[in-house]
Amino acid sequence: MRFLLALLPVCLWAQAGLRPPATPLIAHDPYFSVWSMADDLTAEDTNHWTGSPQPIGGLVRVDGKAFRFIGAGPRNIPAAKQLSRTVTPTRTIYEFEAGGVVLGLTFLTPAFADDLDILSRPVTYVIWNAKASDGRTHSVELYLDAGAEIAVNSLDQKVNWSRVRAGGVSALRVGSTTQEMLSRSGDNLRIDWGYFYLALPPGSGAELASGTPGMRGQFGETGRLPDTDLLEPSTRAQRGAVTLAAAWSAGSVDARPVEGWAMFAYDDQFSIQYLQRNLRPWWRRDGTGISELLQKAAAEFEGLRKRAVEYDQTLTDKLVKAGGDRYAAIAILAYRQALAAHKLAADFDGTPLYFSKENFSNGCIATVDITYPSAPLFIALSPRLMRAMLQPVLYYASLPRWKFPFAPHDVGQYPLANGQVYGGGEKTETNQMPVEESGNLLILMAALAKAEGSAAMAEQYWPVLSKWAVYLREKGMDPENQLSTDDFAGHLAHNTNLSIKAIVALGAYAQLANTLKHPAVAKEYMDAARSMAARWNDMALDGDHYKLAFDKSGTWSQKYNLVWDRILGLGLFSKQIATTEMAYYRKTQNKYGLPLDNRSTYTKLDWIIWTATLTGKRADFEALTNPVFDFLNDSPSRVPMTDWYWTTDAKQRGFQARSVVGGVFIPLLNPVQ
């Protein structure tokens, strides 16, 4: 079938020359997430963000000669020459040359942060277009496949496949034979329930077939798929053993573009278990099933494609204005990763609940000190999602089972949100983060109220927020030997940056109290916060900088928690603190960024961007963020953006594909000029 390429007003941004360490292809949630870990899409097979194989393949035949454009095999088929790779907020776009034909390939995920219905759809469009580049006419056929590995956790699991039709949409689907839904939790796990779909829109003119990787070789030789499906039911998903494929015959192609597209989709049926009840994904909340979803996704393709172009350009312009080209490149690469480390589900009453997964950290779900660093993206672009992130934790913390005077760390381990698992869980205070999490939630509640122009959510949970404010007033000035969000660095008593968080949180609580017409409470807590801030300056000053801990002279640390004093307009701390710290940071940082503190040369990418905004000056911002750009460009660790790395050699220290990179959107809340 021949398609004329729609001439959309596409303005592709050059991305300031950023080389992504890993490139998002399919990025929806912690399970449905496929990446390319190489510069060229043909250099390696694609993987889940954990590194487990989830191969997608693509071949193009030009005048009877086959070329690869996705995947490393078959090796006897040469790779098309990759001309470019561009990542926008909602799209990953490649261009190749093969046999006198230029082939465009786009992975479109309409991840509009402010549209929960579209964001929650587990559908990525794979769009190809071909045109002659040498003035001649060429015969073109195209092939696309995906392996059943996408639907299982381990390769020894058996799968079943079938053909399905949804109105005019034709599809192949595959899923595990056991379908043990929401039966276990963990970090380095992939989904093994629900079904993966390779679907074609009505009138595509393409063929579908299921088989083995041998189909790639057959297509390379003949330009066609097998006449019949080659798979038996209940086949093990050993690498490449089960493949779903589509093929198009584009006919004679000249300088006029020819186009086709398919959909990759995943129906998990139930997504999260929250307090022992299984929750539907948001898109299924009103009874919609996969048949309706595929039909609607196909019918709305053109509108969503145009909308994605417009969304990308608007957001890119906003990011460039906020911090320049290099900063924008960092934020754009972080965008889909931050969203895809969450799952949007519907509670029994229709309330949206947005659950984060602590990827390659400990697998916790709805972790408060993961929500805190990721929050700038959501506060700036989708306050409704911010509210949906806070809701599961606040409700859980309000239950009698949470008996502590401070906030919880998490509500379980993904995808089972049945109660805190970190530290002492619900039984003991051992290894918890009392000041950290209580401060995080009070600050975020004030930030949400400011973004929404309403403190209604704070009013709903006022008793528990007040309990945490009392705790911070007593314990926050000079914290005991506690963990902070940087728990990998170990316990630290008298933590000056943690003290800042507690002080700002008390100011945030006072601000909320004032909004909710509690003037006496507002005055009491604002006075307390101001008094503590004045004491902080005297206790923390260490010559030309401020200490890591009140009792440790000759130390230093990033004071990233200061950003909220400015964002919320509290005015608790002198501006001179940020100026003094920034001068010290600029002379202390290494080639690939500012270390977290004096104890090690590793750093946190999200905190650097926060710290870079402290003075509000563009020169300071660029001085700290340019090394982060260089880190992403030079890192030998080919993983989805890590937030924990060594500032000396750009190698990953730990963590990858985490939602905390949403924190790089902080300049949209804390502007630099």
XYZ file of C-alpha atoms in Angstrom:
673
model
C 0.000 0.000 0.000
C 1.341 3.421 -0.955
C 1.008 6.348 1.439
C 1.957 9.946 0.773
C 3.924 11.342 3.710
C 1.950 14.068 5.448
C 3.829 17.361 5.137
C 3.716 18.398 8.778
C 5.422 21.560 10.032
C 8.272 19.549 11.498
C 11.075 21.547 13.070
C 13.696 19.116 14.319
C 16.046 20.578 16.860
C 19.694 19.722 16.513
C 19.992 18.803 20.228
C 23.234 20.737 20.627
C 25.147 17.632 19.526
C 24.155 15.454 22.474
C 24.945 11.735 22.151
C 22.485 9.815 24.339
C 24.141 7.039 26.376
C 20.981 5.045 25.544
C 18.091 5.959 23.280
C 14.414 5.461 24.173
C 12.395 3.595 21.534
C 9.375 2.405 23.538
C 8.999 4.104 26.933
C 5.664 3.791 28.725
C 6.132 2.355 32.209
C 8.696 0.308 34.189
C 7.748 -2.863 32.287
C 6.958 -1.665 28.746
C 10.280 0.035 28.039
C 12.661 -0.824 25.162
C 15.935 1.003 24.452
C 18.855 1.063 22.044
C 22.133 1.020 23.979
C 24.334 1.926 21.003
C 24.852 4.931 18.746
C 23.768 3.012 15.646
C 20.435 1.203 15.787
C 22.008 -1.722 13.922
C 25.044 -2.116 16.168
C 23.286 -4.100 18.909
C 19.936 -5.707 19.558
C 17.515 -3.630 21.601
C 16.971 -4.211 25.310
C 14.694 -3.508 28.221
C 16.087 -0.666 30.357
C 17.468 -3.325 32.748
C 19.677 -4.662 29.946
C 17.653 -7.835 29.384
C 17.105 -8.637 25.687
C 13.883 -7.401 24.125
C 14.766 -7.477 20.439
C 13.028 -5.486 17.735
C 14.124 -6.035 14.145
C 13.816 -4.052 10.935
C 14.826 -4.813 7.331
C 14.402 -2.932 4.071
C 14.805 -4.441 0.602
C 15.848 -2.070 -2.147
C 15.738 -3.548 -5.655
C 15.920 -7.015 -4.149
C 18.882 -6.351 -1.830
C 18.203 -6.430 1.912
C 19.604 -4.069 4.560
C 19.156 -3.985 8.339
C 17.928 -0.787 9.977
C 16.995 -2.166 13.443
C 18.955 -4.876 15.252
C 22.272 -6.648 14.903
C 21.068 -9.637 12.906
C 21.113 -11.452 10.638
C 24.802 -10.587 10.329
C 24.867 -11.723 6.701
C 22.525 -8.838 5.858
C 24.456 -5.543 5.751
C 23.437 -2.602 7.907
C 21.889 0.451 6.318
C 23.981 3.572 6.818
C 22.596 5.579 9.729
C 22.547 9.261 8.815
C 21.039 10.785 11.943
C 19.342 10.210 15.289
C 17.163 12.813 16.994
C 15.372 12.572 20.331
C 12.476 14.903 21.059
C 10.172 14.770 24.081
C 7.722 12.381 22.392
C 9.672 10.951 19.447
C 12.892 9.176 18.528
C 13.733 9.754 14.871
C 16.339 7.973 12.746
C 17.344 8.402 9.118
C 19.178 5.786 7.048
C 20.493 5.395 3.504
C 20.364 2.088 1.644
C 20.751 1.413 -2.084
C 19.826 4.908 -3.238
C 16.841 5.173 -0.849
C 16.589 7.328 2.255
C 14.585 5.622 4.987
C 13.073 7.574 7.854
C 12.070 5.781 11.063
C 10.133 7.321 13.948
C 9.141 5.840 17.296
C 6.254 8.046 18.430
C 5.010 7.798 22.012
C 2.440 10.566 22.606
C 3.636 11.194 26.158
C 1.745 14.414 26.814
C 2.264 15.026 30.513
C -0.860 17.157 30.792
C -3.196 14.628 29.109
C -3.652 11.609 31.364
C -5.835 9.720 28.905
C -3.288 9.824 26.075
C -0.272 9.477 28.366
C -1.648 6.288 29.878
C -2.204 4.536 26.530
C 0.420 1.772 26.192
C 0.843 2.348 22.446
C 3.953 3.380 20.510
C 3.648 4.094 16.792
C 6.507 2.878 14.588
C 6.460 4.967 11.412
C 8.622 4.484 8.342
C 8.935 6.490 5.155
C 11.066 5.923 2.091
C 12.090 8.051 -0.875
C 14.704 7.822 -3.596
C 17.761 10.003 -3.096
C 19.535 9.395 -6.399
C 16.971 10.525 -8.940
C 16.036 6.949 -9.846
C 13.046 4.723 -9.097
C 13.514 1.766 -6.742
C 11.487 -1.241 -5.668
C 11.113 -1.159 -1.853
C 9.815 -3.698 0.671
C 9.968 -3.233 4.444
C 9.919 -5.622 7.403
C 9.391 -5.031 11.142
C 9.372 -7.568 13.973
C 9.417 -7.931 17.764
C 10.344 -10.869 19.961
C 8.201 -12.476 22.636
C 10.867 -11.556 25.199
C 8.859 -8.332 25.705
C 6.106 -10.372 27.393
C 8.165 -12.468 29.833
C 10.603 -11.966 32.690
C 12.964 -14.823 31.775
C 13.678 -16.650 28.557
C 12.715 -20.072 29.917
C 9.086 -19.005 30.325
C 6.580 -20.358 27.807
C 4.346 -18.113 25.725
C 1.187 -18.409 23.696
C 0.444 -16.319 20.644
C -2.619 -15.644 18.504
C -4.045 -13.517 15.721
C -6.686 -10.961 16.678
C -8.857 -8.405 14.918
C -10.248 -5.210 16.393
C -12.572 -3.641 13.888
C -10.310 -2.914 10.936
C -7.144 -3.331 13.000
C -5.291 -6.625 12.529
C -2.773 -7.787 15.102
C -0.604 -10.532 16.508
C -0.331 -10.938 20.254
C 1.889 -12.904 22.594
C 1.934 -13.486 26.348
C 3.088 -15.968 28.972
C 1.107 -19.163 29.314
C 0.839 -18.929 33.106
C -0.415 -15.305 33.380
C 0.500 -14.994 37.070
C -0.752 -11.448 37.470
C 0.730 -9.263 40.223
C 2.180 -12.331 41.908
C 5.598 -10.979 42.905
C 7.616 -7.810 43.303
C 11.230 -6.840 42.768
C 13.726 -4.569 41.090
C 15.408 -6.363 38.194
C 12.156 -7.896 36.936
C 10.136 -7.651 33.757
C 6.426 -8.238 33.272
C 5.209 -11.793 32.660
C 1.477 -11.276 32.474
C -0.737 -9.518 29.972
C -0.105 -9.427 26.219
C 2.168 -7.646 23.781
C 0.614 -6.622 20.428
C 2.021 -5.873 17.001
C -0.903 -4.185 15.266
C -1.607 -2.741 11.826
C -4.149 -0.013 11.020
C -7.055 -0.564 8.628
C -5.999 -0.533 4.995
C -2.286 -0.899 5.722
C -1.831 -3.446 2.953
C 0.801 -5.172 5.077
C 1.176 -8.832 5.987
C 1.447 -10.333 9.476
C 3.074 -13.608 10.466
C 4.474 -15.338 13.525
C 7.561 -17.496 13.407
C 11.252 -17.658 14.274
C 14.159 -15.348 13.399
C 14.433 -17.337 10.210
C 11.673 -15.091 8.916
C 14.182 -12.261 8.682
C 16.378 -14.276 6.349
C 13.382 -15.372 4.301
C 12.195 -11.793 3.939
C 15.712 -10.721 2.977
C 15.669 -13.259 0.150
C 12.061 -13.001 -1.056
C 10.561 -9.783 0.289
C 7.672 -11.764 1.775
C 6.638 -13.423 5.015
C 5.727 -17.122 5.293
C 2.283 -17.966 3.924
C 1.357 -19.598 7.241
C 2.321 -19.022 10.864
C 5.230 -21.228 11.876
C 4.820 -21.301 15.669
C 3.357 -23.947 17.878
C 1.383 -22.888 20.955
C 3.143 -22.824 24.347
C 6.645 -22.187 23.004
C 9.536 -21.135 25.240
C 10.578 -17.536 24.732
C 14.216 -18.447 24.268
C 16.070 -15.676 22.579
C 14.535 -15.186 19.177
C 12.427 -18.334 19.317
C 9.145 -16.471 19.000
C 8.870 -13.532 16.630
C 5.897 -11.423 15.499
C 6.427 -9.713 12.165
C 4.834 -7.339 9.677
C 5.893 -6.651 6.080
C 4.977 -3.987 3.519
C 5.469 -3.844 -0.226
C 5.948 -0.156 -1.048
C 6.163 -0.749 -4.798
C 8.143 1.645 -6.965
C 9.567 4.517 -4.940
C 10.856 7.757 -6.398
C 11.526 11.173 -4.856
C 7.992 11.282 -3.458
C 7.889 9.800 0.065
C 6.047 6.538 0.689
C 4.943 5.718 4.227
C 3.631 2.964 6.485
C 3.190 2.455 10.198
C 2.428 -0.091 12.887
C 1.620 -0.052 16.572
C 3.432 -1.740 19.438
C 1.078 -2.054 22.409
C 0.941 -3.805 25.770
C -2.196 -4.711 27.714
C -1.290 -5.612 31.307
C -4.990 -5.773 32.297
C -4.147 -5.003 35.947
C -1.143 -2.841 36.779
C -0.684 -2.263 40.512
C -1.792 -3.872 43.745
C -2.499 -1.083 46.258
C -3.415 -2.021 49.814
C -4.397 -5.519 48.620
C -6.682 -4.381 45.797
C -5.712 -4.821 42.147
C -5.885 -1.605 40.149
C -6.614 -1.212 36.458
C -4.358 0.940 34.300
C -5.852 4.398 33.888
C -6.833 3.814 30.261
C -8.972 0.811 31.320
C -10.795 2.571 34.178
C -14.115 2.967 32.327
C -14.257 -0.580 30.939
C -12.249 0.097 27.784
C -10.472 -3.028 26.533
C -7.588 -3.626 24.192
C -9.852 -3.916 21.140
C -11.285 -0.445 21.697
C -7.847 0.949 22.514
C -6.246 -0.303 19.293
C -9.118 0.990 17.183
C -9.036 4.391 18.851
C -5.246 4.609 18.632
C -5.364 3.816 14.916
C -8.154 6.287 14.209
C -6.388 9.098 16.069
C -2.912 8.517 14.644
C -2.739 11.519 12.328
C -4.054 13.913 14.948
C -1.679 12.615 17.588
C 1.286 12.794 15.231
C 0.586 16.427 14.467
C -0.025 17.181 18.118
C 3.269 15.504 19.085
C 5.215 17.740 16.698
C 3.588 20.809 18.192
C 4.082 19.591 21.756
C 7.747 18.841 21.136
C 8.409 22.242 19.631
C 6.611 24.123 22.411
C 8.385 22.258 25.188
C 11.766 22.483 23.450
C 11.393 26.242 23.031
C 10.500 26.549 26.711
C 13.547 24.540 27.764
C 15.956 26.419 25.502
C 14.650 29.692 26.897
C 15.014 28.406 30.448
C 18.611 27.229 30.203
C 20.036 27.200 26.693
C 20.586 24.524 24.062
C 22.783 22.221 26.122
C 20.464 22.274 29.099
C 17.475 21.626 26.839
C 19.201 18.548 25.393
C 19.631 17.118 28.900
C 15.996 17.781 29.826
C 14.604 16.348 26.592
C 16.533 13.114 27.066
C 15.228 12.943 30.640
C 11.576 13.574 29.724
C 10.301 10.185 28.549
C 12.574 8.346 30.986
C 11.039 10.178 33.953
C 7.493 9.470 32.805
C 8.221 5.832 31.954
C 9.474 5.104 35.467
C 5.859 5.463 36.642
C 2.540 3.692 36.144
C -0.779 5.540 36.053
C -3.580 3.499 37.600
C -7.177 4.129 38.654
C -8.305 3.648 42.238
C -11.634 1.952 42.914
C -13.372 5.361 43.003
C -11.733 6.621 39.805
C -8.994 8.657 41.494
C -5.784 8.727 39.422
C -2.818 7.218 41.277
C 0.654 7.640 39.787
C 3.174 5.133 41.137
C 6.933 5.493 40.704
C 9.326 2.545 40.634
C 12.755 2.922 42.163
C 14.562 1.459 39.154
C 17.901 -0.241 39.864
C 17.884 1.085 43.400
C 15.697 -1.265 45.435
C 12.497 -1.485 43.403
C 10.379 0.378 45.956
C 7.062 1.813 44.785
C 5.854 5.375 45.438
C 9.108 6.260 47.199
C 8.856 9.724 48.735
C 12.509 10.638 48.182
C 12.141 9.564 44.552
C 9.031 11.708 44.145
C 10.852 14.709 45.646
C 13.686 14.952 43.078
C 11.426 14.077 40.144
C 8.754 16.619 41.127
C 9.888 19.644 39.064
C 8.804 18.019 35.797
C 5.333 17.275 37.141
C 4.788 20.523 39.029
C 5.794 22.491 35.935
C 4.006 20.446 33.274
C 1.249 18.433 35.004
C 0.161 19.337 38.557
C -2.569 16.706 38.264
C 0.099 14.008 37.958
C 1.919 15.525 40.924
C -1.256 15.178 42.970
C -1.662 11.588 41.742
C 1.894 10.820 42.921
C 1.290 12.209 46.410
C -2.129 10.630 46.939
C -1.050 6.991 47.542
C 1.523 8.015 50.153
C -0.640 10.527 51.991
C -3.567 8.144 52.231
C -1.307 5.333 53.447
C 0.354 7.604 56.013
C -3.086 8.573 57.349
C -4.019 4.974 58.174
C -3.715 3.686 61.766
C -1.177 1.102 60.593
C 1.391 3.910 60.067
C 2.128 4.656 63.717
C 5.189 6.893 63.467
C 5.275 10.709 63.920
C 7.167 11.110 60.647
C 6.394 10.350 56.999
C 6.895 6.949 55.342
C 9.605 6.212 52.815
C 7.480 4.125 50.409
C 4.304 2.077 50.152
C 5.841 -1.230 49.039
C 7.919 -2.789 46.289
C 6.803 -2.455 42.679
C 4.170 -3.432 41.622
C 2.856 -4.359 45.100
C 2.014 -1.216 47.071
C 0.814 -2.940 50.226
C 2.896 -1.154 52.855
C 6.401 0.165 53.437
C 9.256 -2.308 52.940
C 12.283 -0.009 53.321
C 14.293 0.108 56.534
C 12.195 -1.068 59.417
C 8.983 -1.070 57.411
C 6.017 -0.485 59.708
C 7.670 -2.139 62.715
C 10.721 -0.084 63.658
C 12.411 3.259 63.062
C 15.677 1.533 62.134
C 17.183 2.847 58.881
C 14.235 5.092 58.059
C 14.437 8.694 56.841
C 12.297 10.701 59.281
C 13.489 14.249 58.582
C 14.023 13.554 54.875
C 10.584 12.206 54.024
C 8.614 14.530 56.312
C 10.387 17.521 54.816
C 9.898 16.250 51.282
C 6.140 15.930 51.622
C 5.580 19.284 53.310
C 7.625 21.059 50.635
C 5.869 19.249 47.784
C 2.423 19.969 49.229
C 3.216 23.687 49.282
C 4.643 23.528 45.742
C 1.527 21.726 44.510
C -0.749 24.274 46.195
C 1.162 27.067 44.470
C 0.966 25.349 41.074
C -2.762 24.592 41.381
C -3.741 27.806 43.118
C -5.465 25.699 45.764
C -4.466 24.010 49.023
C -7.411 21.592 48.918
C -5.207 18.510 49.077
C -3.297 19.913 52.037
C -6.592 20.607 53.791
C -7.679 16.998 53.237
C -4.522 15.686 54.913
C -3.959 18.530 57.375
C -3.779 16.351 60.536
C -0.926 14.220 59.217
C 0.906 17.227 57.752
C 0.651 18.969 61.116
C 2.077 15.916 62.863
C 5.106 16.002 60.582
C 5.583 19.735 61.136
C 5.698 19.146 64.885
C 8.318 16.444 64.332
C 10.491 18.662 62.137
C 10.301 21.566 64.555
C 11.696 19.298 67.237
C 14.176 17.235 65.212
C 15.008 19.200 62.071
C 17.371 21.950 63.145
C 20.280 19.640 63.941
C 19.299 16.191 62.624
C 20.308 13.078 64.495
C 22.332 10.291 62.878
C 19.856 9.637 60.062
C 19.759 8.662 56.446
C 18.860 11.233 53.820
C 17.772 10.659 50.238
C 21.467 10.139 49.455
C 21.316 6.974 51.548
C 24.084 5.326 49.508
C 26.468 7.690 51.343
C 25.398 6.256 54.682
C 24.117 7.768 57.924
C 25.227 11.286 58.785
C 24.519 13.258 61.942
C 24.206 17.066 61.929
C 23.634 17.117 58.147
C 23.481 20.784 57.097
C 21.646 20.163 53.813
C 19.069 18.012 55.587
C 18.651 20.807 58.122
C 17.878 23.195 55.260
C 15.157 20.832 54.100
C 13.543 20.759 57.540
C 13.644 24.552 57.861
C 12.195 25.152 54.394
C 9.543 22.492 55.095
C 8.421 24.382 58.207
C 8.156 27.538 56.124
C 6.165 25.575 53.541
C 3.828 24.335 56.283
C 3.360 27.905 57.534
C 2.559 29.000 53.983
C -0.090 26.279 53.700
C -1.513 27.232 57.101
C -1.864 30.826 55.968
C -3.662 29.740 52.778
C -6.019 27.550 54.822
C -6.872 30.439 57.194
C -4.919 29.262 60.222
C -3.104 32.571 60.920
C -1.858 31.696 64.413
C -0.337 28.430 63.197
C 1.150 30.179 60.179
C 2.856 32.818 62.339
C 4.124 30.303 64.869
C 5.790 28.078 62.290
C 7.095 30.863 60.089
C 8.713 32.494 63.111
C 10.252 29.146 64.031
C 11.580 28.643 60.499
C 13.135 32.120 60.411
C 14.805 31.614 63.756
C 16.202 28.253 62.674
C 17.474 29.691 59.376
C 19.404 32.387 61.238
C 20.962 29.772 63.505
C 21.800 27.611 60.496
C 23.995 30.305 58.972
C 26.036 30.718 62.146
C 26.368 26.971 62.728
C 27.245 25.962 59.149
C 29.618 28.700 57.963
C 33.165 27.450 57.374
C 35.164 30.317 55.923
C 34.507 30.568 52.172
C 31.776 27.911 52.142
C 29.325 25.980 54.318
C 29.943 22.615 55.983
C 28.681 19.152 55.176
C 27.839 18.638 58.863
C 27.603 21.201 61.622
C 30.349 19.494 63.628
C 32.783 18.899 60.746
C 35.000 21.816 59.746
C 36.848 21.523 56.462
C 33.928 19.726 54.773
C 31.415 20.823 52.154
C 28.338 19.597 50.280
C 25.839 20.651 47.660
C 23.019 22.610 49.321
C 20.450 21.675 46.680
C 17.535 21.831 49.146
C 17.866 25.632 49.135
C 16.035 25.808 45.801
C 12.608 25.608 47.453
C 13.203 28.691 49.588
C 13.281 30.690 46.368
C 10.625 28.713 44.476
C 8.086 29.066 47.290
C 9.052 32.685 47.948
C 9.755 32.036 51.638
C 12.848 34.224 51.989
C 14.169 32.278 54.974
C 17.832 32.143 53.985
C 20.148 34.970 52.988
C 20.910 35.136 49.262
C 24.562 35.432 50.238
C 24.573 31.744 51.177
C 23.904 30.723 47.585
C 26.442 33.218 46.265
C 29.119 31.987 48.653
C 28.420 28.337 47.911
C 28.361 28.853 44.150
C 31.794 30.467 44.131
C 33.125 27.477 46.032
C 31.372 24.959 43.768
C 32.733 26.518 40.599
C 36.322 26.111 41.760
C 35.716 22.645 43.242
C 33.951 20.764 40.432
C 35.621 18.148 38.261
C 35.604 17.586 34.498
C 32.204 15.895 34.492
C 30.487 17.767 37.272
C 30.330 18.844 40.884
C 30.726 16.006 43.404
C 27.904 15.520 45.864
C 30.194 16.437 48.742
C 33.788 16.139 49.930
C 33.512 12.425 50.794
C 33.714 11.106 47.221
C 34.111 12.143 43.593
C 30.743 10.701 42.606
C 27.727 12.939 42.104
C 23.977 13.009 41.503
C 22.907 14.440 38.167
C 19.563 15.749 39.424
C 21.105 17.570 42.377
C 23.679 19.289 40.178
C 20.914 20.861 38.106
C 19.124 21.986 41.282
C 22.343 23.441 42.693
C 23.030 25.202 39.398
C 19.888 27.323 39.841
C 20.678 28.557 43.371
C 21.878 32.046 42.449
C 19.462 32.524 39.549
C 22.368 33.565 37.324
C 22.757 32.059 33.868
C 26.568 32.081 34.041
C 26.534 29.999 37.224
C 23.903 27.686 35.784
C 25.893 27.001 32.629
C 29.133 26.544 34.569
C 27.603 23.651 36.512
C 25.381 22.113 33.809
C 27.835 22.084 30.893
C 29.905 19.320 32.572
C 26.698 17.265 32.907
C 26.161 17.589 29.164
C 29.766 16.443 28.638
C 29.174 13.476 30.954
C 26.217 12.277 28.871
C 28.207 12.735 25.685
C 31.328 10.959 26.891
C 30.110 8.311 29.340
C 31.256 4.784 28.447
C 28.298 3.418 30.464
C 25.660 2.777 27.813
C 22.531 2.761 29.963
C 19.402 4.932 30.163
C 20.473 8.154 31.870
C 22.082 7.351 35.205
C 21.763 9.913 37.981
C 24.741 8.576 40.015
C 28.128 8.726 38.324
C 31.820 9.512 38.795
C 32.777 13.087 37.974
C 36.333 12.137 37.020
C 35.805 9.575 34.256
C 32.042 9.785 33.446
C 31.419 6.157 34.402
C 28.171 5.051 35.998
C 28.416 4.555 39.771
C 24.935 3.012 40.027
C 21.252 3.519 39.205
C 19.754 3.871 35.733
C 16.462 4.697 34.052
C 15.158 6.345 37.226
C 12.391 8.914 37.463
C 14.557 11.322 39.468
C 15.879 12.806 36.233
C 12.585 14.694 36.127
C 14.415 16.969 38.543
C 16.340 18.535 35.669
C 13.175 20.518 34.902
C 13.869 22.679 37.989
C 14.702 25.832 35.926
C 11.027 25.954 34.887
C 10.267 26.570 38.579
C 13.478 28.335 39.655
C 14.421 30.529 36.670
C 17.946 31.589 35.774
C 18.705 34.756 33.854
